[in-house]
Amino acid sequence: MATIDYHWQQFSFGKKIARFSVYLFFITGFLFSLRSVEVIPEFLYDAPEQIMDLLSRMWPIDYAFYPLTVHEAIIETLNIATLGTLVTLIFAIPLALMNASNVVSSPLIHWISRFFLVSSRSVNSLVWALLFVAMFGPGMLAGVLAIAFRSIGFVGKLLGEALEEVNMGSVEALRATGAPWGAVMLKGYCPQVMPAFFSIVLFRWDINVRESAVLGLVGAGGIGVVLNDSMNLFQWQEVAMSLLAIFTVVVLAEILVINIRNRLI
Amino acid sequence: MAGLNSIAEGHKKNPFKRSRWNIGLWILVVTYLFYSIGSLGLNAERFLSGIGHASTLLDRMFPPNFERWELLLSGLVESLEIAMISSVSGIFLSLFIGILAARNLMPPWVSVPIRGFVALCRSFHPVIIAILFVKSVGFGALAGILTLIIASIGFIAKLFAEAIEEISFKQVEAIRATGANFSSVVIYAVMPQVFSRFIGFATYQFDSNLRNSTMVGIVGAGGLGGTLFSAFQRFDYDFVAAILITIISLILVWEFLSTLVRRVF
C-alpha cells in the first residue's frame, strides 16, 4: 500500500521554485530600495506636526469662495471629463477593432494597435496635458485632448477584450448569408458588446472626472487651475474649499455611474 | 407571392421600437455636445495654429537626445525605488485592511469605518495627495512613497474586500467547526479562495504605481517626473522625448514580466 503513504503536494517542485523566486525578487527589491532611496529622516519626524499645521490653516473652509470661481471651474472640469470621454471613442473604437483577433486576423495590425494602446496608457494624463498645452496653449482644449489621449489605451484595450469574447455563432450566421462587413459589425458584434461598451465608457468617465480635476496644475483648465492659484498664494482655506468641491463631485459621479450601470445591465 | 408581399407591407414597422426615454436621452446628449463644444472656445484658426505648433514640437523632439543619460538613469532608479517600496508596503497593508473591510468577516463597527477610510483614500487623485504630502513632509521621494501607498490601499483594499465578500462560506464554516481561531480561518478558508485574485490586483497595482511614480515628480515628490517637468520648462523637447521613450519601454518590460508572474501563481 505504498500509494497511501504518498505525500501530496499542491505545487510541483518547479512551481515552488518559481513562486519562491518571485517573492525573493520583490523582497530583495524592496530592501534594496529602502536602503538606497534618499529620504531625509528629519522631515519624517516632524511630519505629524506639519500635517496638523496644514490642517489648522485649512480650517475653517472658505465657503464664500465657491460662487466666485470654484463653481465655474467645477462645471468646466465636468465638461473636460465628458468631452474627453466622447473624443476618445473616435480613436478607441477603430483601435479596439484592430486589436480583436476575431475581427482582424493580421498579427501586424495587432501589433500596430497594441503599440498605440500601450503608449497611450503609459504616458500619464498630466504629461499628455503638458504636451497639449505646448501645442494649443493653456485652456480647456488641451485638457480635453489630454483626457481623450490618455483614455484611448484603457477603452481600446477593454473593448478589444470584450470583442474577443463575442459568441461567434451569430457572426458566422450573418456571414453565411453574404452580409457585407458593415452589416456583420452592426448586427453581429455590436449588440453583443453593447453592455460591455457602456460599462467601460461609464467606468472611464468616472476615472476621467478624477483626472480632469488635476489637469489644471499644468494649465489645462478646470478646477486644478483654481487649486493651483490658491496654493501658490498660500490661501489654504480656499484650497480646502476646492478640495471639498472635488470630493463632492467625485462622490456624486461615482454614485451616478453605479446607478446607471445597475439600470443598464 | 402577393400574400407574402402584403404581409410584409403590413409589418413594416420596426418590432423593436425605440422607447421615448431612449430618444430623449439621445437629444440630451446632442444638446450637451453643442453646449460643451461651444464652451471650448475652439475655432479653425486656433486649431490650425495648434497643428502647426504640434509639428514644430515633434520636429524638436526627434531625434531624442540621450546625452544626459546619467540624469535620466538617476530619475529612473528613484522612480523604480518609489514604485517598489510603495507597492510592497501598500499591498501588504491592503491585505489586512481588505480583511478588516470585508462585511462577511467583520462586525459593522469595524468594517464601516475601515470602508470609509478606503473610500477616502480612493476619492482623491494621487497628484492631489502628493501635493498635500509634499507640503507636509517636504520635497523628495518620501512624499511620493506615501502618496502611492495611499493610492494602493484605496484600490487594492476595496477590490480585495469585494473578493472576500464573494467567497463560498462552506469552507469557512468547516474550518470553524474544527474549533479553529480567527487567524486559522483566514489562512485556511479565506485566503485559498481569494489569493489568485489578490495577486491579479497586486500586479495591476504595481503596474499602476510604476506609471504614477513617473508622474508624482511633477509636483515635487521625487522620481522621473521631476526630471521630465524641468526638461519641459527648459524647452529641452529632445530630452523630453528620451524620457517618454524610457517610460514607455519600462512599462512594456513590466507588462511582459507581469504575464510571467501571473502564470506562476
Tab-separated table of C-alpha atoms in Angstrom, chain A residues 92-259:
chain	number	residue	atom	x	y	z
A	92	ALA	CA	-10.541	53.862	-29.361
A	93	ILE	CA	-13.234	52.026	-31.357
A	94	PRO	CA	-11.096	51.523	-34.510
A	95	LEU	CA	-8.095	50.512	-32.392
A	96	ALA	CA	-10.252	48.063	-30.427
A	97	LEU	CA	-11.472	46.509	-33.690
A	98	MET	CA	-7.882	46.259	-34.914
A	99	ASN	CA	-6.839	44.663	-31.633
A	100	ALA	CA	-9.537	41.952	-31.520
A	101	SER	CA	-8.241	38.760	-33.090
A	102	ASN	CA	-11.705	37.607	-34.181
A	103	VAL	CA	-12.324	40.810	-36.180
A	104	VAL	CA	-8.948	41.341	-37.844
A	105	SER	CA	-6.650	38.364	-38.154
A	106	SER	CA	-3.401	40.021	-39.219
A	107	PRO	CA	-0.715	39.939	-36.470
A	108	LEU	CA	0.944	43.034	-37.937
A	109	ILE	CA	-2.214	45.085	-37.374
A	110	HIS	CA	-2.485	43.669	-33.846
A	111	TRP	CA	1.000	44.882	-33.061
A	112	ILE	CA	0.351	48.325	-34.539
A	113	SER	CA	-2.809	48.789	-32.482
A	114	ARG	CA	-1.167	47.385	-29.363
A	115	PHE	CA	1.684	49.857	-29.746
A	116	PHE	CA	-0.741	52.785	-29.844
A	117	LEU	CA	-2.786	51.442	-26.936
A	118	VAL	CA	0.258	50.859	-24.731
A	119	SER	CA	1.826	54.241	-25.461
A	120	SER	CA	-1.477	55.958	-24.728
A	121	ARG	CA	-1.682	54.221	-21.372
A	122	SER	CA	1.948	54.599	-20.326
A	123	VAL	CA	2.067	58.357	-20.788
A	124	ASN	CA	0.278	59.891	-17.831
A	125	SER	CA	-2.577	62.319	-18.353
A	126	LEU	CA	-0.535	65.119	-16.794
A	127	VAL	CA	2.238	64.518	-19.325
A	128	TRP	CA	-0.284	64.445	-22.154
A	129	ALA	CA	-1.629	67.720	-20.782
A	130	LEU	CA	1.871	69.237	-20.809
A	131	LEU	CA	2.268	68.246	-24.456
A	132	PHE	CA	-1.115	69.631	-25.481
A	133	VAL	CA	-0.610	72.846	-23.520
A	134	ALA	CA	2.595	73.306	-25.515
A	135	MET	CA	0.577	72.847	-28.734
A	136	PHE	CA	-2.758	74.588	-28.160
A	137	GLY	CA	-1.899	76.900	-25.305
A	138	PRO	CA	-3.373	76.740	-21.812
A	139	GLY	CA	-7.104	76.147	-21.547
A	140	MET	CA	-9.855	73.603	-21.765
A	141	LEU	CA	-8.958	72.293	-25.227
A	142	ALA	CA	-5.617	70.950	-24.003
A	143	GLY	CA	-7.421	69.285	-21.097
A	144	VAL	CA	-9.989	67.596	-23.336
A	145	LEU	CA	-7.313	66.248	-25.652
A	146	ALA	CA	-5.157	65.069	-22.737
A	147	ILE	CA	-8.086	63.165	-21.224
A	148	ALA	CA	-9.002	61.761	-24.635
A	149	PHE	CA	-5.500	60.535	-25.482
A	150	ARG	CA	-4.980	59.032	-22.053
A	151	SER	CA	-8.278	57.111	-22.213
A	152	ILE	CA	-7.663	55.577	-25.655
A	153	GLY	CA	-5.475	52.831	-24.225
A	154	PHE	CA	-7.918	51.946	-21.465
A	155	VAL	CA	-11.093	51.943	-23.553
A	156	GLY	CA	-9.400	50.336	-26.567
A	157	LYS	CA	-7.890	47.508	-24.558
A	158	LEU	CA	-11.038	46.635	-22.601
A	159	LEU	CA	-13.295	46.989	-25.637
A	160	GLY	CA	-10.950	44.777	-27.661
A	161	GLU	CA	-11.139	42.124	-24.945
A	162	ALA	CA	-14.944	42.387	-24.897
A	163	LEU	CA	-14.994	41.941	-28.697
A	164	GLU	CA	-12.873	38.810	-28.413
A	165	GLU	CA	-15.405	37.274	-26.032
A	166	VAL	CA	-18.246	37.650	-28.527
A	167	ASN	CA	-20.137	34.453	-29.366
A	168	MET	CA	-19.141	33.847	-32.979
A	169	GLY	CA	-22.281	31.855	-33.842
A	170	SER	CA	-24.402	34.828	-34.844
A	171	VAL	CA	-21.468	36.444	-36.646
A	172	GLU	CA	-20.895	33.302	-38.735
A	173	ALA	CA	-24.615	33.025	-39.465
A	174	LEU	CA	-24.616	36.597	-40.782
A	175	ARG	CA	-21.504	35.956	-42.889
A	176	ALA	CA	-23.139	32.838	-44.334
A	177	THR	CA	-26.000	34.964	-45.667
A	178	GLY	CA	-23.430	37.042	-47.548
A	179	ALA	CA	-23.878	40.134	-45.376
A	180	PRO	CA	-21.382	42.915	-46.055
A	181	TRP	CA	-18.727	43.820	-43.459
A	182	GLY	CA	-20.676	46.765	-42.103
A	183	ALA	CA	-23.788	44.680	-41.512
A	184	VAL	CA	-21.779	41.968	-39.751
A	185	MET	CA	-20.322	44.632	-37.477
A	186	LEU	CA	-23.633	46.332	-36.777
A	187	LYS	CA	-25.848	43.264	-36.337
A	188	GLY	CA	-23.312	40.588	-35.324
A	189	TYR	CA	-20.759	42.151	-32.999
A	190	CYS	CA	-22.464	45.372	-31.908
A	191	PRO	CA	-25.481	44.003	-29.964
A	192	GLN	CA	-23.241	41.616	-28.048
A	193	VAL	CA	-20.657	44.171	-26.918
A	194	MET	CA	-23.117	46.992	-26.157
A	195	PRO	CA	-23.466	46.282	-22.392
A	196	ALA	CA	-19.686	45.949	-22.017
A	197	PHE	CA	-19.203	49.093	-24.089
A	198	PHE	CA	-21.468	51.212	-21.900
A	199	SER	CA	-19.981	49.916	-18.687
A	200	ILE	CA	-16.421	50.578	-19.934
A	201	VAL	CA	-17.301	54.107	-21.044
A	202	LEU	CA	-19.070	54.909	-17.766
A	203	PHE	CA	-16.179	53.495	-15.753
A	204	ARG	CA	-13.700	55.594	-17.738
A	205	TRP	CA	-15.854	58.697	-17.323
A	206	ASP	CA	-15.739	58.182	-13.568
A	207	ILE	CA	-11.922	57.966	-13.704
A	208	ASN	CA	-11.763	60.978	-16.025
A	209	VAL	CA	-13.689	63.142	-13.561
A	210	ARG	CA	-10.915	62.480	-11.028
A	211	GLU	CA	-8.148	63.033	-13.565
A	212	SER	CA	-9.549	66.235	-15.041
A	213	ALA	CA	-9.542	67.758	-11.553
A	214	VAL	CA	-5.736	67.824	-11.550
A	215	LEU	CA	-5.019	68.756	-15.165
A	216	GLY	CA	-5.243	72.424	-14.236
A	217	LEU	CA	-1.974	72.118	-12.325
A	218	VAL	CA	-0.157	72.239	-15.643
A	219	GLY	CA	-2.565	74.802	-17.086
A	220	ALA	CA	-5.060	72.608	-18.914
A	221	GLY	CA	-8.245	74.115	-17.444
A	222	GLY	CA	-10.710	73.040	-14.794
A	223	ILE	CA	-10.683	73.175	-11.020
A	224	GLY	CA	-6.941	72.430	-10.938
A	225	VAL	CA	-6.169	75.972	-12.098
A	226	VAL	CA	-8.119	77.429	-9.170
A	227	LEU	CA	-6.478	74.967	-6.792
A	228	ASN	CA	-3.021	75.819	-8.060
A	229	ASP	CA	-3.616	79.561	-7.809
A	230	SER	CA	-4.866	79.365	-4.224
A	231	MET	CA	-1.953	77.124	-3.318
A	232	ASN	CA	0.605	79.491	-4.793
A	233	LEU	CA	-0.975	82.307	-2.797
A	234	PHE	CA	-0.964	80.126	0.371
A	235	GLN	CA	-4.725	80.639	0.697
A	236	TRP	CA	-5.249	77.312	2.412
A	237	GLN	CA	-8.876	77.981	3.297
A	238	GLU	CA	-9.629	78.403	-0.402
A	239	VAL	CA	-7.637	75.241	-1.122
A	240	ALA	CA	-9.843	73.417	1.368
A	241	MET	CA	-12.939	74.709	-0.442
A	242	SER	CA	-11.630	73.467	-3.801
A	243	LEU	CA	-10.754	70.076	-2.309
A	244	LEU	CA	-14.215	69.794	-0.783
A	245	ALA	CA	-15.775	70.627	-4.161
A	246	ILE	CA	-13.638	67.995	-5.916
A	247	PHE	CA	-14.515	65.417	-3.277
A	248	THR	CA	-18.251	66.101	-3.613
A	249	VAL	CA	-18.189	65.908	-7.411
A	250	VAL	CA	-16.159	62.692	-7.406
A	251	VAL	CA	-18.523	61.028	-4.937
A	252	LEU	CA	-21.611	62.191	-6.865
A	253	ALA	CA	-20.111	60.948	-10.138
A	254	GLU	CA	-19.439	57.548	-8.613
A	255	ILE	CA	-22.988	57.268	-7.254
A	256	LEU	CA	-24.383	58.300	-10.658
A	257	VAL	CA	-22.273	55.738	-12.500
A	258	ILE	CA	-23.278	52.940	-10.109
A	259	ASN	CA	-26.963	53.809	-10.566
